[in-house]
Tab-separated table of N, CA and C in Angstrom:
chain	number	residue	atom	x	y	z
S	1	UNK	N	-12.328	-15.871	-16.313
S	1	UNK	CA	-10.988	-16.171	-16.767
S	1	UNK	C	-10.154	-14.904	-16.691
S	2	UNK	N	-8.951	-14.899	-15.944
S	2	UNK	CA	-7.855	-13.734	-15.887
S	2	UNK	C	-7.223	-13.733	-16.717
S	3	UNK	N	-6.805	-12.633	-17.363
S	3	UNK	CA	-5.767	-12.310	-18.588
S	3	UNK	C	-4.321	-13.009	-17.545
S	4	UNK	N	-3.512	-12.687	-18.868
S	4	UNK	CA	-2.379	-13.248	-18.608
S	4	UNK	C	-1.199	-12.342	-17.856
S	5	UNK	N	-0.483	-12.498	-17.463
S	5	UNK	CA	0.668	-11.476	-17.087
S	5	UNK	C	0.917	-10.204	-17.862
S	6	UNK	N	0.977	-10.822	-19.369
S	6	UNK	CA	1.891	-10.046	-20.105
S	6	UNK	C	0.385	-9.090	-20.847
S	7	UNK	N	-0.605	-9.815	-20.811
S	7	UNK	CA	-2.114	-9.405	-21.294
S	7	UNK	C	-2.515	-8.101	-19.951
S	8	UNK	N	-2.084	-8.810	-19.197
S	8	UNK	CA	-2.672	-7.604	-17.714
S	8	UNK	C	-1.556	-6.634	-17.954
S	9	UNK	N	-0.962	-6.839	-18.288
S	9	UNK	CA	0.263	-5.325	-18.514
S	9	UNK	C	0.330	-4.730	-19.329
S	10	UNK	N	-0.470	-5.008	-20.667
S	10	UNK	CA	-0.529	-3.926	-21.718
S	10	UNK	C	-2.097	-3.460	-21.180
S	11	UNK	N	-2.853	-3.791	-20.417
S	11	UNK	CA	-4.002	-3.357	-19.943
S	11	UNK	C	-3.860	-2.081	-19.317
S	12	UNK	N	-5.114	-1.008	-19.607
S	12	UNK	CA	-4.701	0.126	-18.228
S	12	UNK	C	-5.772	0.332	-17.574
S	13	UNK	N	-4.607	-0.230	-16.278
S	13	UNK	CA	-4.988	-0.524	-14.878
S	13	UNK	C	-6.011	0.751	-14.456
S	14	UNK	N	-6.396	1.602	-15.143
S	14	UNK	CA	-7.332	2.848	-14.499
S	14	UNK	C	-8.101	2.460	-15.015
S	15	UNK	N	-8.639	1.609	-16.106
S	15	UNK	CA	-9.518	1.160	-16.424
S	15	UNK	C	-10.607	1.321	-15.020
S	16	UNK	N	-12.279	1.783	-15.791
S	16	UNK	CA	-12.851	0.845	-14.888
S	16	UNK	C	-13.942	-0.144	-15.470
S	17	UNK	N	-14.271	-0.939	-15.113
S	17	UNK	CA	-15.224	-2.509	-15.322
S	17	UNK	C	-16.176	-2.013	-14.536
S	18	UNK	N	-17.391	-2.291	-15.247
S	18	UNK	CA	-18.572	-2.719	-14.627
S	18	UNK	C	-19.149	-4.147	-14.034
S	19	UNK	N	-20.374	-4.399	-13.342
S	19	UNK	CA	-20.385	-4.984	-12.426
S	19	UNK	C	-20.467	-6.463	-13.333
S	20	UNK	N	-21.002	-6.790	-14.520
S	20	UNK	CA	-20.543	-7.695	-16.148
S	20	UNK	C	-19.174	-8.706	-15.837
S	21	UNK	N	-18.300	-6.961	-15.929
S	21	UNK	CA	-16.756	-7.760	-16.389
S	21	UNK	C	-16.353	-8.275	-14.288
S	22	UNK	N	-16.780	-7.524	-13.764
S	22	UNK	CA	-16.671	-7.509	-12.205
S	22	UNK	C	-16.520	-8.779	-11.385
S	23	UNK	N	-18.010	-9.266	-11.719
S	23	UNK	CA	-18.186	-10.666	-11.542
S	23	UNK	C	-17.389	-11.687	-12.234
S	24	UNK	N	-17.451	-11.645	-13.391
S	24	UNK	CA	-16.387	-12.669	-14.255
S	24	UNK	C	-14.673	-12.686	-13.489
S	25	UNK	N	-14.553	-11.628	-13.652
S	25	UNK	CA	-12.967	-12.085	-12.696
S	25	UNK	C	-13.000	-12.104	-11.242
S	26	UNK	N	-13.951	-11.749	-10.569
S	26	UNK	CA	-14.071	-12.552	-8.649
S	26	UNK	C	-14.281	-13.616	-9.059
S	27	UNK	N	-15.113	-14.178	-10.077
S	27	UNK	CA	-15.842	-15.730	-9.561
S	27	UNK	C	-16.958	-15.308	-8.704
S	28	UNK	N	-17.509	-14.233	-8.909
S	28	UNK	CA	-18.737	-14.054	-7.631
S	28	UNK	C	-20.128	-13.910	-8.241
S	29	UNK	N	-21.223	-14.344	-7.836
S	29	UNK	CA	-22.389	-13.867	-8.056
S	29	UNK	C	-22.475	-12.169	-8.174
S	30	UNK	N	-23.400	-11.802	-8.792
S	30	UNK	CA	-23.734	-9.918	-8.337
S	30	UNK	C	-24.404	-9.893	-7.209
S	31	UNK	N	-25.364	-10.993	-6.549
S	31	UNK	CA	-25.821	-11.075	-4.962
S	31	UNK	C	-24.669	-10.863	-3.915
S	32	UNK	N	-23.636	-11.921	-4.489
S	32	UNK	CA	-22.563	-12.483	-3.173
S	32	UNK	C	-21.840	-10.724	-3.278
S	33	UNK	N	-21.453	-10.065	-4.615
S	33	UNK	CA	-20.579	-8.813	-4.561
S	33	UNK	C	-21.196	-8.088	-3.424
S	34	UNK	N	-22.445	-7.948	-3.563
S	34	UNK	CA	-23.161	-6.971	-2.839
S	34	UNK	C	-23.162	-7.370	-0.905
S	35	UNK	N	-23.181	-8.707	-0.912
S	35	UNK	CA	-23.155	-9.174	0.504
S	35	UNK	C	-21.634	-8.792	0.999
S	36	UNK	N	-20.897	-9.000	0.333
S	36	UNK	CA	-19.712	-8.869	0.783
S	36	UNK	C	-19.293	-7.010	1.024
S	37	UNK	N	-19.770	-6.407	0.101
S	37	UNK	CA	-19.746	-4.662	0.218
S	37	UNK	C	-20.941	-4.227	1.307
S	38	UNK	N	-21.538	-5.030	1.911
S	38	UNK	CA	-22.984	-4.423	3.394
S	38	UNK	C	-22.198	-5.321	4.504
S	39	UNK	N	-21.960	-3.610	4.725
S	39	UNK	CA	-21.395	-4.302	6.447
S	39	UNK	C	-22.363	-4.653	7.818
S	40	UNK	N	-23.451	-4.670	7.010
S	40	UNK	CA	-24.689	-5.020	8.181
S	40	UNK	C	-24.235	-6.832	7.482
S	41	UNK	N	-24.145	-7.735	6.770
S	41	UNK	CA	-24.300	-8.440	6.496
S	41	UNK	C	-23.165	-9.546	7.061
S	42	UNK	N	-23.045	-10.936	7.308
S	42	UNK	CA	-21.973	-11.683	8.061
S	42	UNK	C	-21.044	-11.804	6.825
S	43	UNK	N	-21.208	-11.830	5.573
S	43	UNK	CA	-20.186	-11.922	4.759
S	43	UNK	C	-19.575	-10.856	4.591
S	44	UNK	N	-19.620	-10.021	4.704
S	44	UNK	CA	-19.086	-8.386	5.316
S	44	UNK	C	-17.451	-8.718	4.803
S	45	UNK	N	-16.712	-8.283	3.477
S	45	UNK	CA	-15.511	-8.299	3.554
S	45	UNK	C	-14.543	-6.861	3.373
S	46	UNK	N	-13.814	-6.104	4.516
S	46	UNK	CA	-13.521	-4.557	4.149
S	46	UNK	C	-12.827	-4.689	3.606
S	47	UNK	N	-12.132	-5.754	2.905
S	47	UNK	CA	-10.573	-5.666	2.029
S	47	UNK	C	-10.821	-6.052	0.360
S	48	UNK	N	-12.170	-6.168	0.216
S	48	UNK	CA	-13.385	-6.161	-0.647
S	48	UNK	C	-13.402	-5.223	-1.487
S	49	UNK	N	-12.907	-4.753	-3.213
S	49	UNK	CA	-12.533	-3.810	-3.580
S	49	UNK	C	-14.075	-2.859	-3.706
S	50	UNK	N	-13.843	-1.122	-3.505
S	50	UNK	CA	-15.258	-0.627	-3.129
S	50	UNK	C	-15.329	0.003	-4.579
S	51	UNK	N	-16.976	-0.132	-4.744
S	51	UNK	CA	-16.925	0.538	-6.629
S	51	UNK	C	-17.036	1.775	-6.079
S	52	UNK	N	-16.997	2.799	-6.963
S	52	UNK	CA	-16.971	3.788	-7.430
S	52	UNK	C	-18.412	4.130	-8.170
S	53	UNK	N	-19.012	5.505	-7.659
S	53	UNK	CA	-19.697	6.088	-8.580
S	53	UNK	C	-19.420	6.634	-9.610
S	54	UNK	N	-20.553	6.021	-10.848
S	54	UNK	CA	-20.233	6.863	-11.989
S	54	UNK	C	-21.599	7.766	-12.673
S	55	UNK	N	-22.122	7.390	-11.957
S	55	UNK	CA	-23.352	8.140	-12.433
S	55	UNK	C	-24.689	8.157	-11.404
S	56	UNK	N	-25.975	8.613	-11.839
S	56	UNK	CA	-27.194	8.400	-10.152
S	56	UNK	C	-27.509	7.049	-9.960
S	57	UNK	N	-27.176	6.078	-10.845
S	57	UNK	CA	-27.631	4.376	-10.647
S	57	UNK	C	-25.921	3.745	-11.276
S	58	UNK	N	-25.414	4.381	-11.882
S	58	UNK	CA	-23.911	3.473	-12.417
S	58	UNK	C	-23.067	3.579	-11.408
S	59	UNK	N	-22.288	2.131	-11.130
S	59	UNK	CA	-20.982	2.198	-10.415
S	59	UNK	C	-19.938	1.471	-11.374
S	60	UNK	N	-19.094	1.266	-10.708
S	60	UNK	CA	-18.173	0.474	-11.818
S	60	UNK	C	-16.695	0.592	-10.538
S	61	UNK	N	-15.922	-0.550	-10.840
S	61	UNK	CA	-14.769	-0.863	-9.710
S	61	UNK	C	-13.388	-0.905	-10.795
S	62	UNK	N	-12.485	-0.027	-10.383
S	62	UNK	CA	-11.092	0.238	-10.701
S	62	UNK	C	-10.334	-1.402	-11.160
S	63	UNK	N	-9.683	-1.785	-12.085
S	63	UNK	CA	-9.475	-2.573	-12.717
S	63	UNK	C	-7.946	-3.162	-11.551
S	64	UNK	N	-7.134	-2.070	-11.140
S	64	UNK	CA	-6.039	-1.971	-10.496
S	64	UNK	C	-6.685	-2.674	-9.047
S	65	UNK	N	-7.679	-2.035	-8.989
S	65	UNK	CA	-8.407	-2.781	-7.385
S	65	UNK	C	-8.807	-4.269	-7.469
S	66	UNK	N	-9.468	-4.680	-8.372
S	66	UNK	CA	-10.125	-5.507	-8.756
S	66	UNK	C	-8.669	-6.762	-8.774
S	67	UNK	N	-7.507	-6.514	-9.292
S	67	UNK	CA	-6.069	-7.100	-9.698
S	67	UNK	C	-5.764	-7.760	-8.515
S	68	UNK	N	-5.342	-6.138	-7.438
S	68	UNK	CA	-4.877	-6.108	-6.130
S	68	UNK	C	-5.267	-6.747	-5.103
S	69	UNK	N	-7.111	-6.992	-5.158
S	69	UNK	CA	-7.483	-7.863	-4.134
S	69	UNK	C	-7.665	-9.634	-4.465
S	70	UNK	N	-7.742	-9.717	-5.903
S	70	UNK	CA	-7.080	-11.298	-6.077
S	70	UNK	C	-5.690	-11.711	-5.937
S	71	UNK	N	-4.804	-10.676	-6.096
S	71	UNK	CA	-3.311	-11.321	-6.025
S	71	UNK	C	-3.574	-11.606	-3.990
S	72	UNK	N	-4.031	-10.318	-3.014
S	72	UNK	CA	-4.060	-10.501	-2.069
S	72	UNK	C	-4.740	-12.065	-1.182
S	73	UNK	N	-5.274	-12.158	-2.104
S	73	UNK	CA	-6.655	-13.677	-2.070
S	73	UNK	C	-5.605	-14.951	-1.997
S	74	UNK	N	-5.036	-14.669	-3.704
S	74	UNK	CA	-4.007	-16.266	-3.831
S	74	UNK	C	-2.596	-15.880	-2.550
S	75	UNK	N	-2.675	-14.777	-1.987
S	75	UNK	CA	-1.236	-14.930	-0.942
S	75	UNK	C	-1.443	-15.297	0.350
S	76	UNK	N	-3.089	-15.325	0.228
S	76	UNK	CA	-3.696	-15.425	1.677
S	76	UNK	C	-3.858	-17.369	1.718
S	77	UNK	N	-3.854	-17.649	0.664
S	77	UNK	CA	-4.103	-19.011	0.138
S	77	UNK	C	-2.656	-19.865	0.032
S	78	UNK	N	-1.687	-19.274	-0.150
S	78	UNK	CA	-0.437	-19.541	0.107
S	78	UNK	C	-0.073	-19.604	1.757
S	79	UNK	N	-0.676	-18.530	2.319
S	79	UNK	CA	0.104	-19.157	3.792
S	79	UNK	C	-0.909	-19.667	4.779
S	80	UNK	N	-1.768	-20.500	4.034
S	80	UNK	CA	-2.505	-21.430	5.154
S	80	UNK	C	-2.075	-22.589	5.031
């Protein structure tokens, strides 16, 4: 479930989410995240927001990225 307009704007967008909150707003499995970030793989997507290291096993993906590539999703969904 996505916050709201006015909920995503008191949010800060530098936030970062781990792979938990990650999944909950794609709608994605943690398998499918990972298929889509291996470009050996056919689901291979580069416009696919990329996490970030945070530690020798932690990543975690920018909250602003995470925003940017669903608004890009519903506009791509608009002009088909």
């Amino acid at each position: 479930m996505q916050p709201s307009a006015h909920q995503r704007s008191t949010l800060d967008l530098k936030t970062i989410i781990r792979l938990p909150q990650f999944v909950k707003l794609v709608g994605l499995s943690r398998s499918t995240v990972y298929l889509r970030l291996n470009p050996k793989t056919k689901y291979y997507d580069p416009s696919f927001p990329k996490p970030i290291q945070l530690g020798m096993k932690a990543v975690g993906w920018k909250l602003e990225d995470v925003y940017s590539y669903i608004e890009k999703l519903r506009y791509r969904e608009t002009d088909l």
